[in-house]
Structures are given as structure tokens and as C-alpha cells.
Short mmCIF file of C-alpha atoms and ligand atoms in Angstrom, two decimals:
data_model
loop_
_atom_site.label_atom_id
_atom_site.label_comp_id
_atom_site.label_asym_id
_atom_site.label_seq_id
_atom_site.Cartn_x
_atom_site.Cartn_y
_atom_site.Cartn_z
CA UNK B 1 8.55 35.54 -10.38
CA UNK B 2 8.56 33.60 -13.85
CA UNK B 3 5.56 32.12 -15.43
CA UNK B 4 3.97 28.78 -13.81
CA UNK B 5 1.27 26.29 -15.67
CA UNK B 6 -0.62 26.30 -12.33
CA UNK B 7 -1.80 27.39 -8.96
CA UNK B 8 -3.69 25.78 -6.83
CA UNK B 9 -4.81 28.82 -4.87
CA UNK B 10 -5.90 29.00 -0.83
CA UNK B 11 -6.22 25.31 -0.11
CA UNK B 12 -5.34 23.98 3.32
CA UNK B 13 -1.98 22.62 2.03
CA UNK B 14 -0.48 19.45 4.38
CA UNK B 15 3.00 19.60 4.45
CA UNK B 16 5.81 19.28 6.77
CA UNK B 17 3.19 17.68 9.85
CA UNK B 18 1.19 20.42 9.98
CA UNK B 19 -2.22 22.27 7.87
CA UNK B 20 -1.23 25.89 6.60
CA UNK B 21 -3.17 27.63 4.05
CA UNK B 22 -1.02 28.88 1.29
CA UNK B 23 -0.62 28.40 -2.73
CA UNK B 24 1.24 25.80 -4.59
CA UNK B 25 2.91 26.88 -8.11
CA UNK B 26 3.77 24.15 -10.66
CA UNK B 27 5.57 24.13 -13.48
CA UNK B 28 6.78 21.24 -15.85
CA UNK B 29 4.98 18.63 -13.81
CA UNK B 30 7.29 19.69 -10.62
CA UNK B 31 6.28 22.05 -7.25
CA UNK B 32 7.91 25.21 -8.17
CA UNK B 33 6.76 27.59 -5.23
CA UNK B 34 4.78 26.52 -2.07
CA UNK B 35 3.68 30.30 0.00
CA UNK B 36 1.14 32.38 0.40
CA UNK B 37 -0.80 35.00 -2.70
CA UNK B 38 1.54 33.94 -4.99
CA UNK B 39 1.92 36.80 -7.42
CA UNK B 40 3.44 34.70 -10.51
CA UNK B 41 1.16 34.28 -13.29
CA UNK B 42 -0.17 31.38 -14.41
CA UNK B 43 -1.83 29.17 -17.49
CA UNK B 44 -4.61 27.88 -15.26
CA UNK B 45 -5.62 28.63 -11.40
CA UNK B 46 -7.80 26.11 -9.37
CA UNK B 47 -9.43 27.97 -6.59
CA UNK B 48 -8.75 25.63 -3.29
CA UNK B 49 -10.80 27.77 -1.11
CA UNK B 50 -11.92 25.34 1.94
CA UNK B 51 -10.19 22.43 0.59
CA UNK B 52 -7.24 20.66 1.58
CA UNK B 53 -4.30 19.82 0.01
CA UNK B 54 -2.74 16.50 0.53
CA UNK B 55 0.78 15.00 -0.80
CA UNK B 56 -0.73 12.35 -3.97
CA UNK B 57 -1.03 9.02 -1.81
CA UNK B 58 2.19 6.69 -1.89
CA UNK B 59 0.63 2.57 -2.08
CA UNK B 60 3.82 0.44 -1.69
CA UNK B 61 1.22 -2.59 -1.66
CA UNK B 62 -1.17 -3.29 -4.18
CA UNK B 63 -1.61 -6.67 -6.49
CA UNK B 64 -2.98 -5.19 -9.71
CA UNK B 65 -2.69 -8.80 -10.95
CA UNK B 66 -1.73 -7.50 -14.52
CA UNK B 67 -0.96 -9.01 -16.85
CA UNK B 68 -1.59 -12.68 -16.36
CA UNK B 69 -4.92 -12.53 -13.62
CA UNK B 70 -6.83 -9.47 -15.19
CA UNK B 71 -10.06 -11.18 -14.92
CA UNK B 72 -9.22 -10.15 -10.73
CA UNK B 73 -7.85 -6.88 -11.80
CA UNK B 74 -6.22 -4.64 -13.66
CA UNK B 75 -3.53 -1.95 -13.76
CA UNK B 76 -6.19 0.60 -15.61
CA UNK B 77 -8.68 -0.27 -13.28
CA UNK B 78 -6.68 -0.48 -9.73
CA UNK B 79 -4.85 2.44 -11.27
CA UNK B 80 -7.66 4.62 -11.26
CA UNK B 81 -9.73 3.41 -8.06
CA UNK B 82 -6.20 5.09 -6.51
CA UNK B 83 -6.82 8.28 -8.24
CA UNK B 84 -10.32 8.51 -6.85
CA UNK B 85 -9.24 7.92 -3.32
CA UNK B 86 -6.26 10.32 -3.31
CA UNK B 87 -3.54 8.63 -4.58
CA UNK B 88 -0.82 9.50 -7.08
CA UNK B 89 1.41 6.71 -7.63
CA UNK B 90 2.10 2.80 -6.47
CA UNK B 91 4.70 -0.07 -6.51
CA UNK B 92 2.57 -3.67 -7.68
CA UNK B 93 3.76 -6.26 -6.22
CA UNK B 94 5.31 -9.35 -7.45
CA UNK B 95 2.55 -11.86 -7.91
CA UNK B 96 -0.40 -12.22 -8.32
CA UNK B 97 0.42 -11.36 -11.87
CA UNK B 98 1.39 -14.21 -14.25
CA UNK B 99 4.37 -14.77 -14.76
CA UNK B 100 5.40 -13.54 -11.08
CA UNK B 101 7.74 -11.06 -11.21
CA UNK B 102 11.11 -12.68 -10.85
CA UNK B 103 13.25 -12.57 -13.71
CA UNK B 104 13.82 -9.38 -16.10
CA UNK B 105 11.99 -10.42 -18.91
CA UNK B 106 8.70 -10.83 -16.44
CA UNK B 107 9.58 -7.00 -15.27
CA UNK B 108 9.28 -5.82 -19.08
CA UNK B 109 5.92 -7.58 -19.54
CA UNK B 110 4.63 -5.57 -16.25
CA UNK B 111 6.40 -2.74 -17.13
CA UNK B 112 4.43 -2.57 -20.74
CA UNK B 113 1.08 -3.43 -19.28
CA UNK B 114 1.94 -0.29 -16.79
CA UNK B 115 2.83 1.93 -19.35
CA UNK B 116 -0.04 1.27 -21.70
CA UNK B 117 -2.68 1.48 -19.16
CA UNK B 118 -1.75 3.38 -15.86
CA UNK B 119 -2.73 6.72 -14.92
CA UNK B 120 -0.45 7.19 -12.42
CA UNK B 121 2.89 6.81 -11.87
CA UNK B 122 4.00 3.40 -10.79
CA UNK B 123 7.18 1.39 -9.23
CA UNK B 124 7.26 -2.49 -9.37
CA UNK B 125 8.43 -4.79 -6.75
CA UNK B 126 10.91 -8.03 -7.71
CA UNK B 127 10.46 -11.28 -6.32
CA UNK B 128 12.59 -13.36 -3.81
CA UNK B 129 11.96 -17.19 -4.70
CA UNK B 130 14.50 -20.33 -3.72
CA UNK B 131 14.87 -20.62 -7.92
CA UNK B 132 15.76 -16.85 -9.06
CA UNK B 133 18.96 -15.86 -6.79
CA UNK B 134 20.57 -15.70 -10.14
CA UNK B 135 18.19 -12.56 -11.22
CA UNK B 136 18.52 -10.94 -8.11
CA UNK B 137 20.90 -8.26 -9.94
CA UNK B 138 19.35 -7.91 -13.45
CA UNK B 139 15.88 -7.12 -11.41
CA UNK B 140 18.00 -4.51 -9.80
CA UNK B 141 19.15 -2.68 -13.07
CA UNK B 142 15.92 -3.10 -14.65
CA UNK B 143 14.68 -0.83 -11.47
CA UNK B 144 12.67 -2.98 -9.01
CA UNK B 145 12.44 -1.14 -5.99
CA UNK B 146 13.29 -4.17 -3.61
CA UNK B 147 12.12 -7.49 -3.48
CA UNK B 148 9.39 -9.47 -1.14
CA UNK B 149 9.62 -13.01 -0.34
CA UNK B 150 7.18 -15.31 1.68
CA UNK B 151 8.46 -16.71 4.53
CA UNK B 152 4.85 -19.28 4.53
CA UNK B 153 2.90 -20.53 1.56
CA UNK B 154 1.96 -17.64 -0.60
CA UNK B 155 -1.82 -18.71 -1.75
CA UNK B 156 0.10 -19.12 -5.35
CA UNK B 157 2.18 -22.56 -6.45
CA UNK B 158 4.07 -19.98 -8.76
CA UNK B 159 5.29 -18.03 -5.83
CA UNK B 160 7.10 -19.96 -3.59
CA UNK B 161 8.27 -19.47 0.25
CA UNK B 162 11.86 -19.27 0.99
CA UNK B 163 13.48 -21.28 4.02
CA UNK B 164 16.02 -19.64 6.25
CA UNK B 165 18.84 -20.52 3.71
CA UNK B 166 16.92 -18.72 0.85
CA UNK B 167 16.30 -15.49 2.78
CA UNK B 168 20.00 -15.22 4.33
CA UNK B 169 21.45 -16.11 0.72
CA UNK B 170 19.14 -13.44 -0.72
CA UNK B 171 19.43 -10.86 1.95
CA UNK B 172 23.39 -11.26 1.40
CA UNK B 173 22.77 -9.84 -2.49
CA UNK B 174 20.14 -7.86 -1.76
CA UNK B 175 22.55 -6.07 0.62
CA UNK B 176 24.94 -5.79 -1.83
CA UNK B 177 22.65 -4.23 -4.62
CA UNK B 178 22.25 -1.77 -1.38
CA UNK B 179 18.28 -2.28 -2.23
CA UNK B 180 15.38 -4.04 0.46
CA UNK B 181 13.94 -7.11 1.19
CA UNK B 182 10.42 -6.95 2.07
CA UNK B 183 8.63 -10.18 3.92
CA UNK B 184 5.40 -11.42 4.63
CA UNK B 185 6.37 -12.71 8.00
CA UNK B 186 4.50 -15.27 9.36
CA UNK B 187 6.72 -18.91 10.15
CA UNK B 188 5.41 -22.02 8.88
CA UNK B 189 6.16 -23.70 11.90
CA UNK B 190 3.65 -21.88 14.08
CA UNK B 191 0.78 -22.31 11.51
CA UNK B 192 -1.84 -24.39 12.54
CA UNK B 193 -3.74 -27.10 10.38
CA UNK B 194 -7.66 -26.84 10.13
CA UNK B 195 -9.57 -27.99 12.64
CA UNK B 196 -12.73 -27.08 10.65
CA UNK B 197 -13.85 -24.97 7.77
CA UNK B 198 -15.04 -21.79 9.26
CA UNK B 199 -13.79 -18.39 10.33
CA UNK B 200 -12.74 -19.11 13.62
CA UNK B 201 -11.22 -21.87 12.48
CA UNK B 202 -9.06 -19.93 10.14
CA UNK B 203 -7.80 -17.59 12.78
CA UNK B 204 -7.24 -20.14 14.99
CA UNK B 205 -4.75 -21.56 12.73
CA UNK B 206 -2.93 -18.06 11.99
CA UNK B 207 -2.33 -16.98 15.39
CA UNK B 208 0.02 -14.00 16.26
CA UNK B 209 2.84 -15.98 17.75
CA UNK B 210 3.61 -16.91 14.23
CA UNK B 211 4.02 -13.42 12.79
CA UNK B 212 6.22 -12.59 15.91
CA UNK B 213 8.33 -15.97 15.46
CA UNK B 214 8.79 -14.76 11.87
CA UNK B 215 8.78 -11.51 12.15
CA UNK B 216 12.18 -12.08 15.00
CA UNK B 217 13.75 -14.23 12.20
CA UNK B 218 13.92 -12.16 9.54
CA UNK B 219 15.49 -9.00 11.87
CA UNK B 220 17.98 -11.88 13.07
CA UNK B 221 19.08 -12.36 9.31
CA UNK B 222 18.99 -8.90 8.47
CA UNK B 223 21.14 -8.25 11.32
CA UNK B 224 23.27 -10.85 10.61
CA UNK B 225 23.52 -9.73 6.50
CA UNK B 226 23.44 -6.02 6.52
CA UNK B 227 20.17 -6.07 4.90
CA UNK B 228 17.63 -3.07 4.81
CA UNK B 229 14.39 -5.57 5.68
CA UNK B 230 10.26 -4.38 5.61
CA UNK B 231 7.82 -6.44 7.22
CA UNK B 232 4.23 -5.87 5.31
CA UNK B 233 0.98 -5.66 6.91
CA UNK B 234 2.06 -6.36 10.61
CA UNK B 235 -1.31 -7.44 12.08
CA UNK B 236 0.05 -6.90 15.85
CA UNK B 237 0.63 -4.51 18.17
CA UNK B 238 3.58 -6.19 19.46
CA UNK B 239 4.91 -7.06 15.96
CA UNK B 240 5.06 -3.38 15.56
CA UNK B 241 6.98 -3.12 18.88
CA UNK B 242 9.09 -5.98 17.65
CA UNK B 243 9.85 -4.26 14.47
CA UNK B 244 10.37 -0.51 17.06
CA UNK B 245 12.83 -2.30 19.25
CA UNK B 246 14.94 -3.65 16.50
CA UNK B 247 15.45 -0.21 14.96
CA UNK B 248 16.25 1.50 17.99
CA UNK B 249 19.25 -1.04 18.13
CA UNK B 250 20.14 0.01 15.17
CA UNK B 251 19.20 -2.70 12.62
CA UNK B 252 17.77 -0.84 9.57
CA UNK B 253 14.32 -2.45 9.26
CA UNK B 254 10.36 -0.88 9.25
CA UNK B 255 6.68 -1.82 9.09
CA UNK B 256 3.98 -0.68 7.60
CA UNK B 257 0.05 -1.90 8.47
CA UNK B 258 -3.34 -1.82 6.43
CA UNK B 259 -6.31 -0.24 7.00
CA UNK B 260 -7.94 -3.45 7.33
CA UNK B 261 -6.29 -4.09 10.85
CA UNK B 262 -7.01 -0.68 12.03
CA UNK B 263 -10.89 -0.98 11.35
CA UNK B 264 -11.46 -4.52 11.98
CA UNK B 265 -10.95 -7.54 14.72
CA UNK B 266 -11.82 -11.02 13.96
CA UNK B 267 -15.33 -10.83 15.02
CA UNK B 268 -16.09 -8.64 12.45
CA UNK B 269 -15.51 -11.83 10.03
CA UNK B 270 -18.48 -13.08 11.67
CA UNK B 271 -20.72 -9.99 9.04
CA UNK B 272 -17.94 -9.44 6.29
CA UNK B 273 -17.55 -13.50 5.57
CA UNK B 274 -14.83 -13.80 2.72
CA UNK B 275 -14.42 -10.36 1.90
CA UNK B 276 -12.66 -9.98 5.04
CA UNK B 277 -10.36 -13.28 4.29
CA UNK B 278 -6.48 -11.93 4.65
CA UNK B 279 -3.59 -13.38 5.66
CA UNK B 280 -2.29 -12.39 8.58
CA UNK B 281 -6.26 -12.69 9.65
CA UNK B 282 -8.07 -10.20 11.81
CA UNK B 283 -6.45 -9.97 15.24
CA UNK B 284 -7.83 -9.01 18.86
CA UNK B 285 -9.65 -5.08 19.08
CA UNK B 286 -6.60 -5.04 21.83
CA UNK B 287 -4.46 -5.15 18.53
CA UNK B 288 -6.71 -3.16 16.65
CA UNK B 289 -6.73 -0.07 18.75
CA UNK B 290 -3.15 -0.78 19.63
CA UNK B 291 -2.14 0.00 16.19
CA UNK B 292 -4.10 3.48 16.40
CA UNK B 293 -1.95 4.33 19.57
CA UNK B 294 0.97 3.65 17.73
CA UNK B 295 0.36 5.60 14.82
CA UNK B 296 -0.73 8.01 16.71
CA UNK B 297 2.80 7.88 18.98
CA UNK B 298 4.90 7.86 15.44
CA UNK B 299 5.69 4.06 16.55
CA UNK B 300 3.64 2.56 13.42
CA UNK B 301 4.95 4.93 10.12
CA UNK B 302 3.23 3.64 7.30
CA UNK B 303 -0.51 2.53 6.17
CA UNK B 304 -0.71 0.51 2.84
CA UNK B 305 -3.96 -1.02 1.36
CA UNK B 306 -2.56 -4.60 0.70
CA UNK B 307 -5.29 -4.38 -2.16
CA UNK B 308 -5.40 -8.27 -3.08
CA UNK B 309 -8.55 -8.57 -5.38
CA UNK B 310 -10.23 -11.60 -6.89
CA UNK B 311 -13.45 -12.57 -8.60
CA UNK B 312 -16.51 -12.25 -6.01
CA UNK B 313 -16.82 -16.25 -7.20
CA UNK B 314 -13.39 -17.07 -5.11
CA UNK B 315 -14.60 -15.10 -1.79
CA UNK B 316 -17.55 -17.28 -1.33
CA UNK B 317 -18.03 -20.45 -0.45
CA UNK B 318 -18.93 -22.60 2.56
CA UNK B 319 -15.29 -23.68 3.34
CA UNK B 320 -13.29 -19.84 4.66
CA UNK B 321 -9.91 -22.15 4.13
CA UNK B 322 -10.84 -22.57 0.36
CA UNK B 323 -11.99 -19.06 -0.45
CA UNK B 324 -9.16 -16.30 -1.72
CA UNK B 325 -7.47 -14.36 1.01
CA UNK B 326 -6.98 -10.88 0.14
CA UNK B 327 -9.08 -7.12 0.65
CA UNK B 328 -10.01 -5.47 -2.04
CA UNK B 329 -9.66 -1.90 -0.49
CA UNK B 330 -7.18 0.53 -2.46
CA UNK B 331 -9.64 3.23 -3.53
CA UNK B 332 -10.97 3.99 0.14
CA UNK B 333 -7.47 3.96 2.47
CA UNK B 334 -7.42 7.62 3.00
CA UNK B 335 -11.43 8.46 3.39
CA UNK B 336 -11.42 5.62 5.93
CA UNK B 337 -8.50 6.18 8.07
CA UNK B 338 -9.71 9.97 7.88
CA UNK B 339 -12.87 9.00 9.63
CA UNK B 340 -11.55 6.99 12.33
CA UNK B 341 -8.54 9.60 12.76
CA UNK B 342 -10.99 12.52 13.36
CA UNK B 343 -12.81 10.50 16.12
CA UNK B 344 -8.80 9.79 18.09
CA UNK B 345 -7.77 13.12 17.39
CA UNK B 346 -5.30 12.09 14.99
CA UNK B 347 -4.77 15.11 12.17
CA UNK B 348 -4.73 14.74 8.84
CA UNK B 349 -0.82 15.59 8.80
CA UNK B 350 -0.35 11.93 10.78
CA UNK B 351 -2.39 10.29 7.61
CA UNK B 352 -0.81 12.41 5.05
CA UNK B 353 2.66 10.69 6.24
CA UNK B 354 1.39 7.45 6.80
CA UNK B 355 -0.02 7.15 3.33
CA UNK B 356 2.98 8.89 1.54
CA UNK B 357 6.08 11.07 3.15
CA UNK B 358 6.88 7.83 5.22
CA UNK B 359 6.37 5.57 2.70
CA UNK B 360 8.25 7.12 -0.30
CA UNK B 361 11.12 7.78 2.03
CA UNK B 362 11.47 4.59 3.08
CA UNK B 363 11.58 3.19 -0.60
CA UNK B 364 13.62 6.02 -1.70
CA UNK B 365 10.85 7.67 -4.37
CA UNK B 366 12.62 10.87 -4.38
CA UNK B 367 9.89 12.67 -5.91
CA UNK B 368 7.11 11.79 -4.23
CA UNK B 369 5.16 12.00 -0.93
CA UNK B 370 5.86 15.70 0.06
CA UNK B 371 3.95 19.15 -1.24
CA UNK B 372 7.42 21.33 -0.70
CA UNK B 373 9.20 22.83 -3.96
CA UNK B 374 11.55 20.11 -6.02
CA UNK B 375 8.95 17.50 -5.67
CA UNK B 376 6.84 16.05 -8.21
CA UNK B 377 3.02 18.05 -8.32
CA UNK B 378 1.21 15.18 -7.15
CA UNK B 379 -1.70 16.34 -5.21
CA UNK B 380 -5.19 15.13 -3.96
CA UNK B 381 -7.71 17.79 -2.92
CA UNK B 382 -10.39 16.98 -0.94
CA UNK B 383 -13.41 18.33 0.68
CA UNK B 384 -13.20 17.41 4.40
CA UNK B 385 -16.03 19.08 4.97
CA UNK B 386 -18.20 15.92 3.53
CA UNK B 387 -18.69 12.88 4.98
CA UNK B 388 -20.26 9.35 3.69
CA UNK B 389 -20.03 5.78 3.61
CA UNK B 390 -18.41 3.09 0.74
CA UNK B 391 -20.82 2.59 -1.86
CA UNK B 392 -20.03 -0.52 -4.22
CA UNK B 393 -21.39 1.73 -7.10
CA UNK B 394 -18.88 4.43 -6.46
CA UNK B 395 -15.65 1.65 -6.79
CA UNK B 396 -13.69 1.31 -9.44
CA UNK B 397 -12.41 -1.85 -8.99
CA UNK B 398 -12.43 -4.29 -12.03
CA UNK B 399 -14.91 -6.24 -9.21
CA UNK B 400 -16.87 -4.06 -7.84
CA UNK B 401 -17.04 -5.62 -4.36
CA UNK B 402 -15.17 -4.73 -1.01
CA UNK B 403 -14.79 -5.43 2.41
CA UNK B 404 -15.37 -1.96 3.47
CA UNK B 405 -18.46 -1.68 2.03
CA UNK B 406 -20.78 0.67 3.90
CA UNK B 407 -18.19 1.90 6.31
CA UNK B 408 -17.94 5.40 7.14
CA UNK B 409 -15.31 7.73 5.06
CA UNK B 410 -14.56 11.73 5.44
CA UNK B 411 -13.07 13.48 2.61
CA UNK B 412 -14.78 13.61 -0.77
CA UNK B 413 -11.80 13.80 -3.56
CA UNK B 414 -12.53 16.89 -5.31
CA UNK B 415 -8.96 16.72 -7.57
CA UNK B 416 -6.06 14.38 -7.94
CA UNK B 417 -3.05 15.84 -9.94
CA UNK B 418 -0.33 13.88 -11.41
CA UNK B 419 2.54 15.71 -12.01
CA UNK B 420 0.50 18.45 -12.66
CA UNK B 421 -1.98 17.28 -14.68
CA UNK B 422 -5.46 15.71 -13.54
CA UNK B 423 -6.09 12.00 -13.03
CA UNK B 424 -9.52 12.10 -11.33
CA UNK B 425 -11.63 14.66 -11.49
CA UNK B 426 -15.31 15.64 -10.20
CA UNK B 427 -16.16 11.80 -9.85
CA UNK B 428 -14.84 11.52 -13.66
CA UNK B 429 -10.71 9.50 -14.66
CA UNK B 430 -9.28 11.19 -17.12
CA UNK B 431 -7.88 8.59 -19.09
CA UNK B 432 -5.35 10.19 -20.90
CA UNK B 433 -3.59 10.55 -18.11
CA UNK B 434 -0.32 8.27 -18.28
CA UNK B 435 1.84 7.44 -15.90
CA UNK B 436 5.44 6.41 -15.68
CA UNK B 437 8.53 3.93 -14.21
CA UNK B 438 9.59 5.26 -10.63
CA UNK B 439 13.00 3.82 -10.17
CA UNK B 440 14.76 4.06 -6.71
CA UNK B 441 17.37 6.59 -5.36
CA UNK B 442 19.10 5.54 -2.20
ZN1 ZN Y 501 0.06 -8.34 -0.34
#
């Protein structure tokens, strides 16, 4: 066997749905050999006795707010609260950077920020707005990989909704540049005004028939236009089933969900206050544990952080309607579902897919999300034999302040690897590490 730059020796490797111990050879930032005792030599070994080897994380959902709202976030800083919890690569979102990504010269300014300052590899989402049809294509060949539109009022003025016309006219090109809408599904018409300023309020006037209503409209245009459609953080059990049923017709369309909705119902807004402002809000714990059975069932495919930082300033305040909705959360996705999982008797294979095979398949990162030879060496080792809880000192969030905040995790990251070279490292990020454009390959 030729000469490798690395083994990662006798770690618990996750691959394929199931835990096997066995080596993993890399060379030129790619898997080269996955078995057991490799005998190929080597520039450097890392001894993965007791640990366990994950696939890098795969966040299709973060707002790293850069450039344009860095005072919420950054790319440097989101980048590397990733690497500490596991994760090897993301796609930002089109807002809430400034200017919102919907044109192709607003792609170049996000795709320099990225490149100066990310230290892991990255993919950027395009936006779907009623005044940018005319991009659509140019977003395409710059390498978006899809678009997401808001089907209600965004929480930005520079990020508008789009009516039914919009979203059919845009699905229609979207189709045809064979790439995917995503939506934030929840219909404006089955919104509720405030009937006062608190948190049940708030709920109240989100309610879960209006992420169905939407969530049913956008499969009927998808349907009706050919176009591959994603619904982001689906809140409900039955908007999962929704999304379940449509596919099994035949209608080319997925979900994902955040951790948020898996660890939290409403009432839980009664301790966490604004850090626990989203939108879709906290639903019932009938939701909350429904989601569990369906990820455990292979119903529910994908987990995403929706990481949606702000200033600690805009997530308090005595009116909830007022005060930013968005979790800060990125850094602890894996740790946390790990410690819920453990208690259902979910695996770690079920969260390894959730939180990357699934979702770089669906998105059609080619490279990513899998520890099998061919595949870029993105790895996260981590000791599952610690547990502990989210410490605000420990996150490296440009604001160091999240919802999760003294929940339970299990899993300490002991290594993340980047194409083969180290991003996060005994508690330290290793700032030279640099990471690059992921385009799309369908
Ligand atoms: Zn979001």
C-alpha cells in the first residue's frame, strides 16, 4: 500500500449506519483507505483508541450574518463554534447578511468574507425575493446551492416574502437550473395579530395550522412546477408527515428540523425568555417527542441548527413580539442531540446521518457527509465517554449567549479534521485552517 499523510488509528469509525472499529488513511485532504491495522505508512498517526469517529457535521442552516451584521456574528466566529461541536463544513444562508444574498455581485462579497475568514469549508445559499427573478440564473453559475424564500415576513425589510405568483414563477426557473427551492413555510394568512406582548401571546399567534397551510402550498407548486422543494425547521410532527406523504407520491421534496424543537415545548419559554424566541415558535411536547419518533423511524432525515444570532441587547426586552427571533445554537447540535439520543436508544449512526450523510445528499455536496474512501477527510472525534452541560464560557459565538445554556451534552470533541488537516483541537481553533467554496453536483 502507498504512502498516506495520516491515520487515524482504532477509533470507533461511524459509517454506513452502523459503529465498527477500524482505521481511516488520508491522503491529499481525501479518505484513501477505511479497514482495519492498516499496514501503509504514514506522515503522522493519531491514536483513536476509545474514541469515535464521526463524518465532519453537514449545517445546511446557519446565518453567520457576514458581512453586513457582524456585530451579531461572524463567519470566523460561527465558523469555528462548528469546529468545536463536530462540524466540518456549512451553507450560510441568504440574509441576515447585508446586502442579502440575491444578486451575483452580493454572492462575491460573501464569498470573500468566507474565504478570508472560514475554517471550514462552506456553501452559500441564494435568495428567492419578488424583485431578483432576473438573477435567478447568474446565482446559479456563481454556485449557490439552491435558493430559500419566505413565504411570511422574514424579521428583515431587505428580505422580502414571496406570494403564490413569486414562488410558482421562481420554482418554474429554479426547476430549470435543475437546483432547489428551500421555504420557510408558514402562510401569512393563518398568522395571528398580538393579542398582548408576552410569550404565550407570541405562540398563540404562530400556531401550527399555519406551517401546515404553507407547508401544503408549497408541495402543491412544486408539484405543479417540477421543482425539487425543502421545507426548513418543520416545528410539527404532522408537518413532517405532510412533507412524508408528499414524497411517497412521488413529489421530490424533504425536511429537515432543529435541535431546538427536539429539546424544547413552549413552556420552556416560560425559563429561556428571548433566547428561546424562533419562528416557527416552540410547539406542544406531543410535537416535541413526535419528532424523536420520527427520527428515530427514518421519517424525519435531517437536524440543522437554524443558528440565527443577535446581540444579547435584541433578545431582551419586556415586549417577546419586539425582541429578535432566532437560537443561537450551532456549536452544541451534536453533544445535545447525543444526550437525548442515548436516553431513546437512538445510536449515534441515526445522528451521524441526521447531521451530515442526509443532509449533504440532499444538497448534492459530493464530498461530504460520509467516512468511506473518495470522500473528503472531514472528521470529528469525540470522547463519548464524557458527559457535561453548555457552559457560556466554552462558546464561541461572537455573543457568547445561548438558549441551551446549561443543558446536558455527551461527547467531548477531542479532534475535528478538515480535509485532513485540524480545525479544532484540544479545546484550541487552529486558525490557519481555511476553508473553501462547495459548489453543487446533482
Ligand atoms: Zn433560518
Amino acid at each position: 500500500m502507498s504512502e498516506l499523510d495520516l491515520i487515524v488509528r482504532g477509533g470507533r469509525v461511524v459509517a454506513g449506519g452502523t459503529v465498527t472499529i477500524v482505521d481511516v488513511g488520508i491522503a491529499n485532504g481525501a479518505i484513501a483507505a477505511v479497514g482495519p491495522n492498516l499496514t501503509a505508512t504514514s506522515a503522522r498517526d493519531v491514536d483513536a483508541t476509545g474514541m469515535h469517529v464521526f463524518p465532519g457535521g453537514v449545517d445546511s442552516h446557519v446565518h453567520f450574518n457576514d458581512p453586513g451584521r457582524t456585530e451579531w456574528e461572524t463567519i470566523a466566529t460561527g465558523s469555528a463554534a462548528l469546529a468545536a461541536g463536530g462540524y466540518t463544513c456549512f451553507v450560510d444562508m441568504p440574509l441576515n447578511n447585508l446586502p442579502v444574498t440575491t444578486t451575483a455581485e452580493a454572492f462575491d462579497l460573501k464569498l470573500e468574507a468566507a474565504q478570508r475568514s472560514s475554517i471550514l469549508d462552506f456553501g452559500i445559499w441564494g435568495g428567492l425575493v419578488p424583485d431578483n427573478l432576473g438573477h435567478l440564473e447568474e446565482l446559479a453559475k456563481r454556485g449557490v446551492i439552491g435558493f430559500k424564500a419566505f413565504m411570511c415576513p422574514s424579521g428583515i425589510d431587505e428580505f422580502p416574502a414571496c406570494d403564490e405568483a413569486v414562488l410558482r414563477e421562481g420554482m418554474k426557473r429554479i426547476a430549470d437550473l435543475d437546483s432547489i427551492l428551500l421555504v420557510h413555510a408558514e402562510d401569512p394568512a393563518a398568522l395571528h395579530p398580538p393579542a398582548g406582548t408576552g410569550w404565550r401571546d407570541y405562540v398563540k399567534s404562530r400556531p401550527p395550522e399555519a406551517e401546515w397551510m404553507a407547508i401544503y402550498e408549497a408541495i402543491a407548486i412544486a408539484s405543479e412546477t417540477g421543482c425539487r422543494l425543502h421545507i426548513v425547521h418543520v416545528s410539527t410532527r404532522h408537518g413532517i408527515e405532510l412533507v412524508d406523504e408528499a414524497r411517497r407520491q412521488g413529489i421530490d421534496v424533504s425536511a429537515e428540523t432543529c435541535p431546538h424543537y427536539l429539546l424544547y415545548s413552549s413552556r420552556d419559554l416560560d425559563h429561556l425568555g428571548g433566547a428561546g424566541k424562533c419562528s416557527p415558535p416552540f410547539r406542544s411536547l406531543e410535537d416535541r417527542d413526535g419528532l424523536w419518533r420520527q427520527l428515530a423511524d427514518g421519517v424525519l432525515p435531517m437536524i440543522v441548527s437554524d443558528h440565527s444570532p443577535s446581540t444579547l441587547e435584541l433578545k431582551q426586552g419586556p415586549d417577546f413580539f419586539k425582541l429578535w427571533g432566532g437560537i443561537s445554537g450551532c456549536q452544541s447540535t451534536r453533544q445535545l442531540l447525543l444526550w437525548h439520543a442515548r436516553a431513546l436508544s437512538i445510536g449515534p449512526a441515526t445522528i451521524a446521518a441526521a447531521t451530515a450523510t442526509n443532509v449533504a445528499r440532499r444538497f448534492g455536496l459530493a464530498r461530504k457527509g460520509e467516512v468511506a474512501v473518495g470522500f473528503d477527510a472531514d472528521l470529528w472525534l469525540a470522547d463519548l465517554s464524557v458527559d457535561g452541560v453548555v457552559r457560556r464560557e466554552d462558546l464561541l459565538y461572537r455573543n457568547r449567549f445561548s438558549a441551551h445554556e446549561g443543558m446536558p451534552i455527551h461527547g467531548h470533541t477531542v479532534m475535528t479534521i478538515v480535509r485532513g488537516q485540524t480545525a479544532f483541537k484540544d479545546g484550541r481553533v487552529d486558525r490557519t485552517s481555511r476553508g473553501r467554496l462547495i459548489k453543487p453536483q446533482r
